[in-house]
Structures are given as C-alpha cells and as structure tokens.
Amino acid sequence: MNSEHLPIRDKRLFPIHEKVMDERRLSFEDGMTLYDTNDLNGVGYMANIVRERKNGNKAYWVRNQHINYTNICDKFCKFCSFYAKKNGPKAYTLNMEQVRERLYAHIEQPITEIHIVGGIHPRLPYAYYLELLETVREVRPDAHIKAFTMIELQQIQKVAQKPMEEILIELREAGLGSLPGGGVEVLSDRLHEELFDRKLDGEEWLETARAAHNVGFRSNVTMLYGHVERPEERVEHLVKLRELQDETGGFLTFIPLSFHPEGTDLTHCPTVTGFDDLRNIAVGRLMFDNVPHVKSFWIMNTAAVTQAALWYGADDTDGTIHEYEITRDPETDTRQALTKQQLIDMIVEAGREPVERDTLYNVISTEGATAAAVSAD
Ligand code: V47
C-alpha cells in the first residue's frame, strides 16, 4: 500500500511500518519513536497487524480466582498500596483453613485457574508454601495453579536453603503449574534504587526467570508504568526481556500494568490516562515480537479501555478475577469480578471472538464466537 493511504499521520512511523510488514525486529530507537509520537492510531494500527497475525480475531479470557495469602511484606516498595507491616492493623496471613474457605466461597464456579501471590513475609517457612499448593490442589484438583513471582521464589529459596532448581521441582510436585508476571516492575537500576531497593534487582529477576524457564515452567511478564519511569527505561525493559525470551522462550503473555497511585508513597503521580494504557499495550505488542500474547488486565485498565485495547495489540483480557486485592480494598470496592456473560458481551461488542482458555491457552469454549462473526458480516 502506498504509505500516503495508510492510517498513519506521523511520517516517522513509515519505516517502522515497513519493518512490521516484513516481520523484522524493531530496534531500541524504534521503541523510542513509538513512545514519542502522539499518533496513537498509527501505533495501534501497526500493533493490530501483529496482533491479528499472531492471534487472528480471537480475544481470550479465563475463569480465575486470586488468592493473596499474606499482605505482610518487608520490602516497602514505594509504588505498592497492598503491603502491611508485620504488627500493623491490616496485616493478615491466611492459614490453610482460610485458604479452603476462600476456595469454597466460589466452588460452584467452573474456575480453571488459581492465581496465588503474596507479600514477602520474612517468617513463613518453606512448608507453608508447599502446604498452600497442596491445599489448593486438594480443593480444586482440576485447576491450574499459577503462583509466586520471582521475588517470592527468591524468598522461598532463602527459607528452604536449597538450590533454586530443586525448589522449583518440589513446588511443581506440590501442584505449581506456572508463574505469574509480577515483581519485575521496570528493569532499571535507577528505578530499583528509587522505588524498590529492598527487592531483588533486574539481574536477579532475570536469573530467577531463566531458572524457572529452564526447569520447564512458563511464566508471564509485566511492566509497571505511569509512575516515575522514563520512556527510555520502558524501552530498555522491553528489549532486555525480549533478549531473555530469545534465549528461553518461556514467556507466555506480556501484561503492561498501569500504576494506581492511591494509598502509595507516590500519590503525587497523576492517574494514568487511557491514551497511555493503549500506547503501552501497542508498544508492547510491537516490541515483543517473540511473545505469543499481550493482556489488557481489565481490572486495572477498566473494561472500557480493554475493549479498545483489543484493537491496539491486546488479545487477552485476563478473566472473571474473583477478589483482586493488590490495588483495591475488597471491603470498600465491589468491582472485583465480571461474570462470564459480561466478559463475553464485552468482547463481542468490541467485535472480537471470545475464547475461554485455560492458563496455557488451551481452548475451553468458544461460546459467543458465532455472535461475533455474525455481527461482523
Ligand atoms: O508486581 C503493585 C503491581 C503487580 C501497584 O501474570 C501495582 O497473569 C498498579 O503482576 N498500582 C502484581 N500496580 C500483579 C501482577 C499480575 C496481575 C494480573 C495478572 C498477572 C498475570 C500478573 O502489581 C506487582 C506490581 O507491579 N502493583 N502496586 C499499584 N499501586
């Protein structure tokens, strides 16, 4: 197509468009241009080409439940509103009876994924993590357990005092199926120093992810944006992770996470805009040429932005999400779940074909897909 007829306004995007059409890798400089331009439609148009090449018209969703086993954490990250100090009024750690109760609260739902993460509690023994997995497996034998970020794995290793590979194998025997994408934030020494200096650094995060992938686990990967990071730090993050993916192929889904300042040490940061949400989805899709999926996490981006994101690079919406506590107070906020029908309707209205998946993207159901195809005729 003659470049004049493309839905691209900023001429600096034309050479990037050529690379996208030829399936050539984008450079660091291309990434910077994608963050610098205000031609969001141009960026989204290109991201949609890659999205449709990889995932066609499909928009995935999953029936999942989150369990945050403790909010006690000794890392005090400045962007986090979830952590509590050990003896603070909001501090909690679930015992196995409470874990069972949470699972039984939704037992009538055909949930296929249990997503488990928690704070870095300095005193939990290795046996707690194994028992947690075994308890979930006992109550929900058919569900996939996606649990423990790289930072939790590092803590588990500290208390287990064994080589990481051995721990990963033991966790797998106890029921672990894959790993979620959190904890990486932005791979930048400056940000590590400024926002999360007690937590593992970028090199250690990459090393732990490499170990998990080498043992055969798939994992997701995130980027927390919209706080004090700079565009070059976002691009560097994507490039470094793309390099690890070249090596291991272990990342399944990239999830840009929009920063929510309420209740954090960074309340001066302005709320992230829908423009920036869509841009991060699109740039992620374009730079991460070797990762199969890009997720718009609706509970953070809103369902409305997620509908648009399905045309800006995203092919996944996350899911029904029972009880997400990382950025919302479950006592005051009721927007904790979408029903299956709401998710399907959201996807169909956006003109995509809903596909219910399991954690590893095996298709469970295509209910609603016919409706999407008919309305596209
Ligand atoms: O690592 C913490 C982020 C992450 C805030 O793998 C915040 O499928 C916004 O990684 N505002 C944990 N974000 C959540 C996570 C995740 C979520 C959904 C799906 C998957 C997946 C992974 O939440 C943390 C951090 O980056 N976070 N505080 C905040 N105030």
Coordinates of C-alpha atoms and ligand atoms in Angstrom, one line a residue:
M1 CA 0.0 0.0 0.0
N2 CA 1.2 3.5 -0.8
S3 CA 2.3 5.0 2.5
E4 CA 0.1 8.1 1.9
H5 CA -3.0 5.9 2.2
L6 CA -2.1 4.3 5.5
P7 CA -3.9 5.4 8.6
I8 CA -0.6 6.8 9.9
R9 CA -0.1 10.5 10.5
D10 CA 3.4 10.7 11.8
K11 CA 5.9 10.1 8.9
R12 CA 8.5 8.8 11.4
L13 CA 6.3 5.7 11.7
F14 CA 6.6 4.7 8.0
P15 CA 10.0 2.9 8.3
I16 CA 8.6 1.1 11.4
H17 CA 5.6 0.1 9.4
E18 CA 7.8 -1.4 6.7
K19 CA 9.6 -3.5 9.3
V20 CA 6.3 -4.6 10.7
M21 CA 5.1 -5.7 7.3
D22 CA 8.4 -7.5 6.6
E23 CA 8.3 -9.1 10.1
R24 CA 11.6 -7.5 11.0
R25 CA 12.6 -6.8 14.6
L26 CA 12.1 -3.2 15.9
S27 CA 15.1 -1.5 17.5
F28 CA 15.5 0.4 20.7
E29 CA 15.3 3.7 18.6
D30 CA 12.0 2.5 17.0
G31 CA 10.7 1.9 20.6
M32 CA 11.6 5.4 21.5
T33 CA 9.8 6.8 18.4
L34 CA 6.7 4.7 19.4
Y35 CA 6.7 6.4 22.8
D36 CA 7.5 9.8 21.4
T37 CA 4.8 10.1 18.8
N38 CA 1.3 11.3 19.6
D39 CA 0.0 9.4 16.6
L40 CA -1.7 6.7 18.8
N41 CA -3.9 5.5 16.0
G42 CA -0.8 4.9 13.8
V43 CA 0.9 2.9 16.6
G44 CA -2.2 1.0 17.3
Y45 CA -2.8 0.2 13.6
M46 CA 0.7 -1.4 13.4
A47 CA 0.2 -3.3 16.7
N48 CA -3.1 -4.6 15.4
I49 CA -1.3 -6.1 12.3
V50 CA 1.0 -8.1 14.6
R51 CA -1.9 -9.0 17.0
E52 CA -4.0 -10.4 14.1
R53 CA -1.0 -12.1 12.6
K54 CA -0.4 -14.0 15.8
N55 CA -3.9 -14.4 17.2
G56 CA -6.4 -13.7 14.4
N57 CA -9.7 -12.3 15.7
K58 CA -9.6 -14.2 19.0
A59 CA -9.9 -12.5 22.4
Y60 CA -9.0 -14.8 25.2
W61 CA -10.4 -14.9 28.7
V62 CA -10.1 -17.2 31.7
R63 CA -12.2 -18.2 34.7
N64 CA -9.8 -17.4 37.6
Q65 CA -9.6 -16.7 41.3
H66 CA -6.9 -14.8 43.0
I67 CA -5.6 -15.7 46.5
N68 CA -3.3 -13.3 48.2
Y69 CA -2.1 -15.4 51.1
T70 CA -0.4 -12.6 53.1
N71 CA 0.0 -8.8 52.8
I72 CA 2.9 -8.8 55.3
C73 CA 5.9 -7.6 53.4
D74 CA 9.4 -6.4 54.4
K75 CA 10.2 -4.8 51.0
F76 CA 8.2 -1.5 51.4
C77 CA 8.1 -0.7 47.7
K78 CA 7.0 2.9 47.1
F79 CA 4.5 2.0 44.4
C80 CA 2.7 -0.6 46.5
S81 CA -0.6 0.0 48.4
F82 CA -1.0 -3.6 49.3
Y83 CA 1.7 -4.3 51.9
A84 CA 1.3 -4.2 55.6
K85 CA 3.9 -4.1 58.4
K86 CA 4.1 -7.2 60.5
N87 CA 2.1 -5.9 63.5
G88 CA 0.1 -3.3 61.7
P89 CA -3.8 -3.2 61.9
K90 CA -4.4 -4.5 58.4
A91 CA -1.8 -7.3 58.5
Y92 CA -3.0 -10.8 57.7
T93 CA -1.7 -14.2 56.7
L94 CA -4.1 -16.9 55.7
N95 CA -4.0 -20.3 57.4
M96 CA -5.0 -23.3 55.4
E97 CA -8.5 -23.3 56.8
Q98 CA -8.9 -19.7 55.5
V99 CA -7.4 -20.7 52.1
R100 CA -10.0 -23.5 51.9
E101 CA -12.8 -21.1 52.9
R102 CA -11.8 -18.7 50.1
L103 CA -11.8 -21.6 47.6
Y104 CA -15.1 -23.0 48.8
A105 CA -16.7 -19.5 48.5
H106 CA -16.5 -19.9 44.7
I107 CA -16.6 -23.7 44.4
E108 CA -19.8 -23.6 42.3
Q109 CA -18.0 -21.6 39.6
P110 CA -16.1 -23.7 37.0
I111 CA -12.8 -21.8 37.7
T112 CA -9.8 -23.2 35.9
E113 CA -7.0 -21.1 37.3
I114 CA -6.0 -20.2 40.8
H115 CA -3.6 -17.2 40.8
I116 CA -1.6 -17.0 44.1
V117 CA 0.7 -14.2 45.1
G118 CA 1.6 -12.5 48.4
G119 CA 3.9 -10.1 50.2
I120 CA 7.4 -11.1 51.2
H121 CA 6.7 -12.4 54.7
P122 CA 10.1 -12.9 56.4
R123 CA 8.9 -15.6 58.7
L124 CA 6.9 -18.1 56.6
P125 CA 8.6 -21.5 56.5
Y126 CA 9.2 -23.4 53.3
A127 CA 6.5 -25.9 54.4
Y128 CA 3.9 -23.1 54.3
Y129 CA 4.3 -22.6 50.5
L130 CA 4.2 -26.4 49.8
E131 CA 1.1 -26.8 52.0
L132 CA -0.6 -23.8 50.3
L133 CA -0.2 -25.5 46.9
E134 CA -1.3 -28.9 48.3
T135 CA -4.4 -27.3 49.9
V136 CA -5.4 -25.7 46.6
R137 CA -4.8 -28.9 44.7
E138 CA -6.9 -30.9 47.3
V139 CA -9.9 -28.5 47.0
R140 CA -9.6 -27.7 43.3
P141 CA -7.8 -30.8 41.8
D142 CA -8.6 -29.8 38.2
A143 CA -7.5 -26.1 38.4
H144 CA -4.1 -24.9 37.1
I145 CA -2.1 -23.2 39.9
K146 CA -0.3 -20.1 38.7
A147 CA 1.7 -18.9 41.7
F148 CA 4.7 -17.0 43.1
T149 CA 6.5 -14.2 41.4
M150 CA 10.3 -14.3 41.0
I151 CA 10.7 -12.3 44.2
E152 CA 8.6 -14.8 46.2
L153 CA 10.7 -17.6 44.7
Q154 CA 13.8 -15.9 45.9
Q155 CA 12.3 -15.7 49.4
I156 CA 11.2 -19.3 49.3
Q157 CA 14.8 -20.2 48.4
K158 CA 16.1 -18.2 51.3
V159 CA 13.9 -20.1 53.8
A160 CA 14.3 -23.5 52.0
Q161 CA 18.1 -23.2 51.8
K162 CA 18.3 -25.4 48.7
P163 CA 19.2 -24.8 45.0
M164 CA 16.5 -22.9 43.0
E165 CA 16.1 -25.8 40.6
E166 CA 15.4 -28.3 43.4
I167 CA 12.8 -26.0 44.9
L168 CA 11.1 -25.4 41.6
I169 CA 10.8 -29.2 41.1
E170 CA 9.4 -29.7 44.6
L171 CA 6.9 -26.8 44.1
R172 CA 5.8 -28.5 40.8
E173 CA 5.3 -31.8 42.7
A174 CA 3.1 -29.9 45.2
G175 CA 0.9 -28.6 42.4
L176 CA 2.6 -25.5 40.9
G177 CA 1.7 -25.2 37.2
S178 CA 3.2 -21.8 36.0
L179 CA 4.3 -18.4 37.3
P180 CA 2.6 -15.1 37.2
G181 CA 4.3 -12.0 35.7
G182 CA 4.6 -9.6 38.6
G183 CA 7.5 -8.3 40.6
V184 CA 9.7 -7.2 37.7
E185 CA 8.3 -3.6 37.7
V186 CA 10.7 -1.9 35.3
L187 CA 14.2 -3.3 34.7
S188 CA 16.2 -0.2 35.6
D189 CA 18.9 0.3 38.2
R190 CA 17.8 3.9 38.8
L191 CA 14.2 2.9 39.5
H192 CA 15.3 -0.1 41.6
E193 CA 17.3 2.3 43.8
E194 CA 14.5 4.9 44.0
L195 CA 11.4 2.7 44.4
F196 CA 12.1 -0.9 45.4
D197 CA 15.7 -1.1 46.6
R198 CA 15.0 -3.9 49.1
K199 CA 13.7 -6.2 46.4
L200 CA 15.7 -8.3 44.0
D201 CA 17.4 -6.3 41.2
G202 CA 17.0 -6.7 37.5
E203 CA 19.8 -9.1 37.0
E204 CA 18.5 -11.3 39.8
W205 CA 14.9 -11.2 38.4
L206 CA 16.2 -12.3 35.0
E207 CA 18.3 -15.1 36.6
T208 CA 15.3 -16.4 38.5
A209 CA 13.1 -16.3 35.4
R210 CA 15.8 -18.1 33.4
A211 CA 16.0 -20.8 36.1
A212 CA 12.2 -21.3 36.1
H213 CA 12.0 -21.5 32.3
N214 CA 14.9 -23.9 32.2
V215 CA 13.0 -26.2 34.6
G216 CA 10.2 -26.1 32.1
F217 CA 7.8 -23.6 33.7
R218 CA 6.1 -21.0 31.5
S219 CA 5.6 -17.5 33.1
N220 CA 4.1 -14.2 32.3
V221 CA 5.9 -10.9 32.4
T222 CA 4.7 -7.4 33.4
M223 CA 5.8 -3.8 33.2
L224 CA 4.5 -1.3 35.8
Y225 CA 4.2 2.1 34.0
G226 CA 2.8 5.5 34.8
H227 CA 4.9 6.4 37.9
V228 CA 8.3 8.0 37.6
E229 CA 9.8 5.8 34.9
R230 CA 11.2 7.4 31.7
P231 CA 10.4 6.4 28.1
E232 CA 14.0 5.0 27.6
E233 CA 13.5 2.9 30.7
R234 CA 10.3 1.4 29.4
V235 CA 12.0 0.6 26.1
E236 CA 15.1 -0.9 27.8
H237 CA 12.8 -3.1 29.9
L238 CA 11.1 -4.5 26.8
V239 CA 14.4 -5.0 25.0
K240 CA 16.1 -6.9 27.9
L241 CA 13.1 -9.1 28.4
R242 CA 12.9 -9.8 24.6
E243 CA 16.5 -11.0 24.8
L244 CA 15.7 -13.4 27.6
Q245 CA 12.7 -14.7 25.6
D246 CA 15.0 -15.3 22.6
E247 CA 17.1 -17.5 25.0
T248 CA 14.4 -19.4 26.9
G249 CA 11.0 -19.0 25.0
G250 CA 9.4 -19.2 28.5
F251 CA 7.2 -16.1 28.5
L252 CA 3.6 -16.7 27.5
T253 CA 2.0 -13.3 28.0
F254 CA 3.1 -9.7 28.4
I255 CA 1.0 -7.6 30.7
P256 CA 1.6 -3.8 31.0
L257 CA 0.3 -2.8 34.4
S258 CA -1.0 0.8 34.8
F259 CA 0.1 2.4 38.1
H260 CA -2.6 3.3 40.6
P261 CA -1.2 5.9 43.0
E262 CA -4.0 5.8 45.7
G263 CA -2.6 4.6 49.0
T264 CA 1.1 4.5 47.9
D265 CA 4.1 6.8 48.6
L266 CA 3.7 8.2 45.0
T267 CA 0.3 9.9 45.3
H268 CA 1.8 12.9 43.5
C269 CA 1.8 10.9 40.3
P270 CA -1.1 11.8 38.0
T271 CA -3.6 9.0 37.2
V272 CA -2.6 7.1 34.1
T273 CA -4.6 8.1 31.0
G274 CA -6.4 5.8 28.6
F275 CA -4.1 7.1 25.9
D276 CA -1.0 5.8 27.9
D277 CA -2.8 2.5 28.6
L278 CA -3.4 1.9 24.9
R279 CA 0.1 3.1 23.9
N280 CA 1.7 0.6 26.3
I281 CA -0.3 -2.3 25.0
A282 CA 0.5 -1.3 21.5
V283 CA 4.2 -0.7 22.0
G284 CA 4.5 -3.9 24.0
R285 CA 2.9 -5.8 21.1
L286 CA 5.2 -4.3 18.6
M287 CA 8.5 -4.7 20.5
F288 CA 7.8 -8.2 22.0
D289 CA 7.8 -9.9 18.6
N290 CA 8.6 -13.2 20.3
V291 CA 5.9 -13.4 23.0
P292 CA 2.6 -15.0 21.9
H293 CA 0.1 -12.9 23.9
V294 CA -0.5 -9.4 25.2
K295 CA -3.0 -8.9 28.0
S296 CA -5.1 -5.9 28.9
F297 CA -5.8 -6.5 32.6
W298 CA -9.3 -5.1 32.7
I299 CA -9.5 -4.6 36.5
M300 CA -6.7 -2.0 36.2
N301 CA -7.3 -0.7 32.7
T302 CA -11.1 -0.8 33.0
A303 CA -13.4 -2.8 30.8
A304 CA -13.9 0.2 28.6
V305 CA -10.2 0.7 27.7
T306 CA -9.8 -3.1 27.4
Q307 CA -12.4 -3.2 24.6
A308 CA -10.4 -0.6 22.7
A309 CA -7.1 -2.4 23.6
L310 CA -8.4 -5.4 21.7
W311 CA -7.7 -3.3 18.5
Y312 CA -4.4 -1.9 19.8
G313 CA -2.4 -5.1 20.2
A314 CA -4.1 -7.0 23.1
D315 CA -5.6 -10.4 22.5
D316 CA -6.3 -11.3 26.2
T317 CA -8.5 -9.7 28.8
D318 CA -7.5 -11.7 31.9
G319 CA -10.7 -13.1 33.3
T320 CA -13.5 -13.3 35.8
I321 CA -11.0 -12.4 38.6
H322 CA -12.6 -13.2 42.0
E323 CA -11.1 -11.0 44.7
Y324 CA -8.2 -8.9 43.4
E325 CA -6.5 -7.2 46.4
I326 CA -3.3 -5.7 45.1
T327 CA -4.8 -2.4 44.0
R328 CA -8.2 -2.4 45.6
D329 CA -9.6 -2.6 49.1
P330 CA -12.0 -5.6 49.0
E331 CA -14.0 -4.2 51.9
T332 CA -15.0 -1.0 50.1
D333 CA -14.8 -1.9 46.5
T334 CA -17.3 -4.3 44.9
R335 CA -15.8 -4.1 41.3
Q336 CA -14.0 -7.4 41.9
A337 CA -15.4 -9.7 39.3
L338 CA -17.0 -9.8 35.9
T339 CA -19.4 -12.7 35.2
K340 CA -18.7 -15.0 32.2
Q341 CA -21.5 -13.3 30.3
Q342 CA -20.2 -9.8 31.0
L343 CA -16.8 -10.8 29.7
I344 CA -18.2 -12.4 26.6
D345 CA -20.5 -9.4 25.9
M346 CA -17.6 -7.0 26.4
I347 CA -15.5 -8.9 23.8
V348 CA -18.4 -9.4 21.3
E349 CA -19.4 -5.7 21.5
A350 CA -15.7 -4.9 20.6
G351 CA -16.0 -7.0 17.5
R352 CA -13.7 -9.9 18.6
E353 CA -14.3 -13.6 19.0
P354 CA -14.4 -14.6 22.7
V355 CA -12.4 -17.7 23.5
E356 CA -12.4 -19.2 27.0
R357 CA -8.9 -20.5 27.6
D358 CA -7.0 -22.3 30.4
T359 CA -3.8 -20.8 31.8
L360 CA -1.7 -22.3 29.0
Y361 CA -4.1 -21.1 26.2
N362 CA -5.7 -24.4 25.6
V363 CA -9.2 -23.6 24.3
I364 CA -12.1 -24.5 26.7
S365 CA -15.0 -22.9 25.0
T366 CA -15.8 -20.6 22.1
E367 CA -19.2 -19.6 23.3
G368 CA -20.2 -16.2 21.9
A369 CA -17.8 -16.5 18.9
T370 CA -20.7 -17.1 16.5
A371 CA -22.4 -13.9 17.6
A372 CA -19.2 -12.0 17.0
A373 CA -18.8 -13.5 13.5
V374 CA -22.5 -12.7 12.6
S375 CA -22.3 -9.1 13.7
A376 CA -19.1 -8.7 11.6
D377 CA -20.9 -9.8 8.4
Ligands
V47_1 O1 4.4 -6.7 40.7 C1 1.7 -3.1 42.8 C2 1.8 -4.2 40.6 C3 1.9 -6.5 40.4 C4 0.5 -1.4 42.3 O2 0.6 -12.9 35.4 C5 0.6 -2.2 41.2 O3 -1.4 -13.0 34.7 C6 -0.6 -0.7 40.0 O4 1.8 -9.0 38.4 N1 -0.7 0.1 41.0 C7 1.3 -7.8 40.8 N2 0.1 -1.9 40.0 C8 0.1 -8.1 39.9 C9 0.6 -8.9 38.7 C10 -0.4 -9.6 37.8 C11 -1.7 -9.1 37.7 C12 -2.6 -9.7 36.8 C13 -2.2 -10.8 36.1 C14 -0.9 -11.3 36.2 C15 -0.5 -12.5 35.4 C16 0.0 -10.7 37.0 O5 1.0 -5.4 40.7 C17 3.2 -6.0 41.1 C18 3.2 -4.6 40.7 O6 3.9 -4.4 39.5 N3 1.4 -3.2 41.5 N4 1.2 -2.0 43.3 C19 -0.2 -0.2 42.2 N5 -0.3 0.7 43.2

